[in-house]
Amino acid sequence: MEVDLINREICYSEFYEKYLVKNKICMLSKSFTDSWPCRKHWVDNEVPNWENLLEGYGEAEVPVANCGEAYFDSHSKSNWTLTDFITYIKEYRKKNYSTEMPCLYLKDWHLFKNFHGSEGMYETPIYFSVDWLNEYWIQGNKDDYRFVYIGPQGSWTPLHADVYGSFSWSANVVGKKRWIFFPPGEELKLKSLLGISSLPRDLGEIDLSSMKIAYFDLIQNAGEIVFVPSGWFHQVWNLEDTISINHNWFNGANVNYIYKGLGKASKEIEDEVSGYGTTLDTEQLEIFLDKEIRDFLRFILRNLVIRVPVTGCARINTIVM
Ligand SMILES: O=C(O)CCC(=O)C(=O)O
Ligand SMILES: [Fe+2]
């Protein structure tokens, strides 16, 4: 199936109705990122400019995943300095991505929270700018859901849906990714067609084209931005050395998915715990479920927020509950 490519500015209300409310995948063309400073400073002749990254952030502590080691639905992670990771990636490239070296992937780096002024390296597209999650978190100086990913050719992210049913968007500063997406519910067909009780981590060996299942197989080039709707399972491969920026976020268009996502997560924890012959009280459950998120949702739901996006054809964006 084909993914809509948006290659001209459409108005906020059109995007809101067509993609956010309908929870539908799309990709924005590179014209939306051509003016981002990082697309110059972090790139040299269409490959990553490691020297500029080292100069800016070499001492930073960064989380590094090992694509060869499973850890729940993700990969095992450890903390490195950016300098060490770039030394590794240069060596890995020199050895032609040899299987003798581990395949490592720098993921979920909070660069913009930790380096004052680095936010100026990009600009969140207007369509993704009404973002209650990051507004709340950044304002309170707590945390953020804005990340940088740096992966060598061949690194990958296992099949997953994003945290608590949030949306994400992901922009390639440099490099190329392949994504496979399943509209919500199709992943259940995958399980029954394969006769398995839990989803596979890696679709690499599975011939989806011969199966009766809806999916999108998408190539994202440098500068393009993918919009990942709520609850869509996806797997991602870096086809070249790739640097991307992504945000997890939500607003009135998908707050109900978040609410349901938390309910589902509570149920999963309760089921797991009851398997050990015990139960949890509400307070214990909240500790597991990131109490902050629940407090935040209560705050939002109690104070019905009405916002007007800053755009030529603005339209009031209200909570859909
Ligand atoms: O780029 C990747 O490896 C994963 C990105 C992702 O899963 C997302 O943006 O939701
Ligand atoms: Fe994701």
Coordinates of C-alpha atoms and ligand atoms in Angstrom, one line a residue:
M1 CA 0.0 0.0 0.0
E2 CA 1.2 3.6 -0.8
V3 CA 1.9 6.1 1.9
D4 CA 0.7 9.7 1.2
L5 CA 3.6 12.1 0.5
I6 CA 3.0 15.7 1.4
N7 CA 5.2 17.9 -0.7
R8 CA 3.6 21.3 -0.3
E9 CA 2.4 23.2 2.7
I10 CA -1.2 22.2 3.4
C11 CA -3.2 24.1 6.1
Y12 CA -3.1 22.8 9.7
S13 CA -6.8 22.0 9.8
E14 CA -6.5 19.8 6.7
F15 CA -3.6 17.9 8.2
Y16 CA -5.4 17.6 11.5
E17 CA -8.5 16.1 10.0
K18 CA -6.8 13.9 7.4
Y19 CA -4.0 12.4 9.4
L20 CA -4.1 13.2 13.1
V21 CA -7.9 12.5 13.7
K22 CA -8.0 9.7 11.2
N23 CA -4.8 8.3 12.7
K24 CA -3.3 7.8 9.3
I25 CA 0.3 7.4 8.2
C26 CA 2.0 10.0 5.9
M27 CA 5.4 11.3 5.0
L28 CA 6.5 15.0 4.6
S29 CA 8.9 15.8 1.8
K30 CA 12.4 17.1 2.4
S31 CA 11.2 20.7 1.7
F32 CA 10.0 20.7 5.3
T33 CA 13.5 20.2 6.6
D34 CA 15.7 22.0 4.0
S35 CA 16.2 25.0 6.2
W36 CA 17.1 23.1 9.4
P37 CA 20.6 24.0 10.5
C38 CA 21.4 20.4 11.4
R39 CA 21.0 19.4 7.8
K40 CA 24.1 21.5 7.1
H41 CA 26.1 21.2 10.3
W42 CA 25.7 17.4 10.8
V43 CA 26.1 16.5 7.2
D44 CA 29.0 16.6 4.8
N45 CA 28.5 15.5 1.2
E46 CA 25.4 13.4 2.1
V47 CA 27.1 11.5 4.9
P48 CA 27.3 12.3 8.6
N49 CA 29.8 15.0 9.6
W50 CA 31.3 13.3 12.6
E51 CA 33.8 16.0 13.3
N52 CA 31.1 18.7 13.8
L53 CA 29.1 16.4 16.1
L54 CA 32.3 15.7 18.1
E55 CA 33.1 19.3 18.4
G56 CA 29.6 20.2 19.6
Y57 CA 28.8 17.2 21.8
G58 CA 31.7 14.8 22.1
E59 CA 31.6 14.6 25.9
A60 CA 27.8 13.8 26.0
E61 CA 26.7 10.6 27.6
V62 CA 24.6 8.7 25.1
P63 CA 22.5 5.4 25.3
V64 CA 23.8 2.7 23.0
A65 CA 21.7 -0.4 22.0
N66 CA 23.2 -3.7 20.8
C67 CA 21.2 -4.9 17.8
G68 CA 22.4 -8.4 18.4
E69 CA 21.0 -8.7 22.0
A70 CA 17.3 -8.8 22.8
Y71 CA 15.9 -7.1 25.9
F72 CA 12.1 -7.5 26.2
D73 CA 10.7 -5.9 23.0
S74 CA 13.8 -3.9 22.4
H75 CA 17.6 -4.2 22.5
S76 CA 19.9 -4.2 25.6
K77 CA 21.4 -0.7 26.2
S78 CA 24.5 0.8 27.9
N79 CA 25.8 4.3 28.3
W80 CA 28.8 5.6 26.2
T81 CA 30.3 9.0 25.4
L82 CA 29.5 10.3 22.0
T83 CA 33.2 10.3 21.3
D84 CA 33.5 6.6 21.9
F85 CA 30.4 5.8 19.8
I86 CA 31.7 7.8 16.9
T87 CA 35.1 6.1 17.1
Y88 CA 33.2 2.8 17.0
I89 CA 31.0 3.8 14.0
K90 CA 34.0 5.0 12.0
E91 CA 35.8 1.7 12.6
Y92 CA 32.7 -0.3 11.8
R93 CA 32.3 1.5 8.5
K94 CA 36.0 1.1 7.7
K95 CA 35.6 -2.7 8.2
N96 CA 32.6 -2.6 5.8
Y97 CA 30.1 -3.4 8.6
S98 CA 31.8 -6.7 9.2
T99 CA 29.8 -9.2 11.3
E100 CA 33.0 -9.6 13.4
M101 CA 32.0 -6.3 15.1
P102 CA 28.8 -5.8 17.0
C103 CA 26.0 -3.8 15.4
L104 CA 25.4 -0.9 17.8
Y105 CA 22.7 1.8 17.6
L106 CA 22.7 5.1 19.5
K107 CA 19.0 5.6 20.5
D108 CA 16.8 7.9 22.5
W109 CA 19.5 10.5 23.2
H110 CA 18.0 13.5 24.9
L111 CA 20.4 16.0 23.2
F112 CA 17.9 18.9 23.2
K113 CA 17.2 18.6 26.9
N114 CA 20.9 18.5 27.8
F115 CA 22.6 20.9 25.5
H116 CA 21.4 24.5 25.8
G117 CA 20.8 26.0 22.3
S118 CA 20.8 22.7 20.4
E119 CA 17.0 23.0 19.9
G120 CA 17.9 25.6 17.3
M121 CA 19.3 22.8 15.1
Y122 CA 15.7 22.0 13.8
E123 CA 12.2 23.2 13.8
T124 CA 9.2 21.1 14.7
P125 CA 6.8 21.2 11.7
I126 CA 3.6 23.1 12.4
Y127 CA 1.5 19.9 12.1
F128 CA 3.3 18.3 15.0
S129 CA 3.6 21.5 17.1
V130 CA 0.5 21.2 19.3
D131 CA 2.3 18.7 21.6
W132 CA 0.9 18.5 25.1
L133 CA 3.4 15.9 26.2
N134 CA 6.5 17.9 25.6
E135 CA 4.9 21.2 26.6
Y136 CA 4.1 19.8 30.0
W137 CA 7.4 18.0 30.5
I138 CA 9.7 20.7 29.3
Q139 CA 7.9 23.5 31.1
G140 CA 8.3 21.7 34.4
N141 CA 11.9 21.0 33.5
K142 CA 11.2 17.3 34.1
D143 CA 12.1 15.3 31.0
D144 CA 11.3 15.3 27.3
Y145 CA 10.3 13.0 24.6
R146 CA 12.6 14.6 21.9
F147 CA 15.4 12.3 20.7
V148 CA 18.3 11.9 18.4
Y149 CA 19.1 8.5 16.9
I150 CA 22.5 7.6 15.2
G151 CA 22.7 4.2 13.5
P152 CA 25.2 2.6 11.2
Q153 CA 24.0 0.9 8.1
G154 CA 22.3 -2.4 9.1
S155 CA 21.2 -1.2 12.6
W156 CA 17.5 -1.7 13.3
T157 CA 14.6 -1.3 15.7
P158 CA 12.5 -4.3 16.5
L159 CA 8.7 -4.4 15.8
H160 CA 6.9 -2.3 18.3
A161 CA 4.1 0.3 18.8
D162 CA 5.1 3.6 20.6
V163 CA 5.0 4.2 24.3
Y164 CA 1.4 4.4 25.7
G165 CA -0.1 4.8 22.3
S166 CA 1.6 8.2 21.5
F167 CA 2.2 9.5 18.0
S168 CA 5.7 9.9 16.8
W169 CA 7.4 11.8 14.0
S170 CA 10.8 11.0 12.7
A171 CA 13.0 13.1 10.4
N172 CA 16.1 11.8 8.6
V173 CA 18.8 14.5 9.0
V174 CA 21.1 12.3 6.8
G175 CA 20.8 8.7 5.6
K176 CA 18.0 6.4 4.6
K177 CA 15.6 4.1 6.5
R178 CA 13.1 1.4 5.6
W179 CA 9.9 1.2 7.7
I180 CA 7.3 -1.5 7.7
F181 CA 4.0 -0.4 9.3
F182 CA 0.8 -2.3 10.2
P183 CA -2.5 -0.4 10.7
P184 CA -3.9 -1.2 14.2
G185 CA -5.3 -4.7 14.3
E186 CA -3.3 -6.1 11.4
E187 CA -0.6 -7.2 13.8
L188 CA -3.2 -9.6 15.3
K189 CA -3.6 -11.2 11.8
L190 CA 0.2 -11.6 11.7
K191 CA 0.0 -13.6 14.9
S192 CA -2.8 -15.9 13.7
L193 CA -1.3 -16.3 10.2
L194 CA 2.0 -17.3 11.6
G195 CA 0.4 -19.4 14.4
I196 CA 2.3 -17.6 17.2
S197 CA 1.2 -16.2 20.5
S198 CA 3.4 -13.1 20.6
L199 CA 4.5 -10.8 17.8
P200 CA 7.9 -11.5 16.2
R201 CA 10.7 -9.0 17.0
D202 CA 12.1 -9.1 13.5
L203 CA 10.1 -9.3 10.2
G204 CA 13.3 -9.9 8.3
E205 CA 12.7 -13.5 7.3
I206 CA 8.9 -13.2 6.9
D207 CA 7.4 -12.8 3.4
L208 CA 4.6 -10.4 4.0
S209 CA 3.7 -10.1 0.4
S210 CA 2.4 -13.6 0.3
M211 CA 0.1 -13.0 3.3
K212 CA -3.4 -11.6 3.5
I213 CA -2.5 -8.7 5.6
A214 CA -2.4 -4.9 5.2
Y215 CA 1.0 -3.2 5.6
F216 CA 3.1 -0.3 4.3
D217 CA 6.7 -0.8 3.2
L218 CA 8.3 2.6 3.1
I219 CA 11.7 4.1 2.1
Q220 CA 12.5 7.4 3.9
N221 CA 15.3 9.4 2.3
A222 CA 17.4 12.2 3.8
G223 CA 15.3 15.2 4.8
E224 CA 12.0 13.3 4.8
I225 CA 9.7 13.1 7.9
V226 CA 7.5 10.1 8.7
F227 CA 4.4 10.6 10.8
V228 CA 3.8 7.5 12.9
P229 CA 0.1 7.3 14.1
S230 CA -1.0 5.9 17.5
G231 CA -1.0 2.2 17.9
W232 CA 0.6 1.3 14.6
F233 CA 3.2 -1.5 15.0
H234 CA 6.4 -0.8 13.0
Q235 CA 9.9 -2.1 12.4
V236 CA 12.7 0.2 11.2
W237 CA 16.1 -0.5 9.4
N238 CA 18.9 2.0 8.7
L239 CA 19.9 1.3 5.1
E240 CA 22.8 3.8 5.4
D241 CA 24.6 5.5 8.3
T242 CA 21.6 7.6 9.5
I243 CA 21.0 10.4 11.9
S244 CA 17.4 11.1 12.8
I245 CA 15.4 13.4 15.1
N246 CA 12.1 12.1 16.5
H247 CA 9.5 13.2 19.0
N248 CA 6.8 11.2 20.8
W249 CA 3.8 13.4 21.3
F250 CA 0.1 13.6 21.7
N251 CA -2.7 16.1 21.7
G252 CA -6.5 16.2 21.5
A253 CA -6.5 14.1 18.3
N254 CA -5.1 11.0 20.1
V255 CA -5.4 11.7 23.9
N256 CA -8.1 8.9 24.0
Y257 CA -5.5 6.4 22.7
I258 CA -3.2 7.4 25.5
Y259 CA -5.9 7.0 28.0
K260 CA -6.7 3.5 26.6
G261 CA -3.0 2.7 26.4
L262 CA -2.6 3.4 30.1
G263 CA -5.6 1.3 30.9
K264 CA -4.2 -1.6 28.7
A265 CA -0.8 -1.3 30.4
S266 CA -2.5 -1.4 33.9
K267 CA -4.3 -4.6 32.9
E268 CA -1.2 -6.2 31.5
I269 CA 0.7 -5.5 34.8
E270 CA -2.3 -6.7 36.9
D271 CA -2.5 -9.9 34.9
E272 CA 1.2 -10.6 35.2
V273 CA 1.2 -10.0 38.9
S274 CA -1.9 -12.1 39.5
G275 CA 0.0 -14.9 37.7
Y276 CA 2.2 -14.9 40.8
G277 CA -0.9 -15.2 43.0
T278 CA -0.9 -11.6 44.3
T279 CA -2.6 -8.3 43.4
L280 CA -1.6 -4.6 43.3
D281 CA -3.4 -1.7 44.9
T282 CA -3.9 1.5 42.9
E283 CA -0.9 3.2 44.4
Q284 CA 1.4 0.4 43.5
L285 CA 0.1 0.3 39.9
E286 CA 0.7 4.0 39.6
I287 CA 4.3 3.6 40.6
F288 CA 4.7 1.1 37.7
L289 CA 2.9 3.3 35.2
D290 CA 4.9 6.4 35.6
K291 CA 2.8 8.4 38.0
E292 CA 3.7 11.6 36.2
I293 CA 1.8 10.6 33.1
R294 CA -1.3 9.7 35.0
D295 CA -1.2 13.0 36.9
F296 CA -0.7 14.8 33.6
L297 CA -3.6 13.1 32.0
R298 CA -5.9 13.9 34.9
F299 CA -4.7 17.6 34.6
I300 CA -5.6 17.6 30.9
L301 CA -8.9 15.9 31.3
R302 CA -10.0 18.1 34.1
N303 CA -9.1 21.4 32.4
L304 CA -10.5 20.9 28.9
V305 CA -7.8 22.8 26.9
I306 CA -8.7 24.8 23.9
R307 CA -5.8 25.8 21.7
V308 CA -5.5 27.8 18.4
P309 CA -2.5 26.7 16.3
V310 CA -0.5 29.5 14.8
T311 CA -1.2 29.1 11.1
G312 CA -2.9 31.1 8.4
C313 CA -6.0 28.9 8.3
A314 CA -6.2 28.2 12.0
R315 CA -9.0 26.3 13.5
I316 CA -9.8 25.6 17.1
N317 CA -8.3 22.3 18.1
T318 CA -10.3 20.8 20.9
I319 CA -10.0 17.6 22.8
V320 CA -11.8 14.7 21.1
M321 CA -13.1 12.6 24.1
Ligands
LIG1 O1 14.4 5.0 13.7 C1 14.3 4.0 14.4 O2 15.1 3.1 14.5 C2 13.0 3.9 15.2 C3 12.1 5.1 15.2 C4 10.7 4.8 15.8 O3 10.4 3.7 16.2 C5 9.8 5.9 15.9 O4 10.1 7.1 15.5 O5 8.7 5.7 16.3
FE2 FE 8.5 3.7 17.2

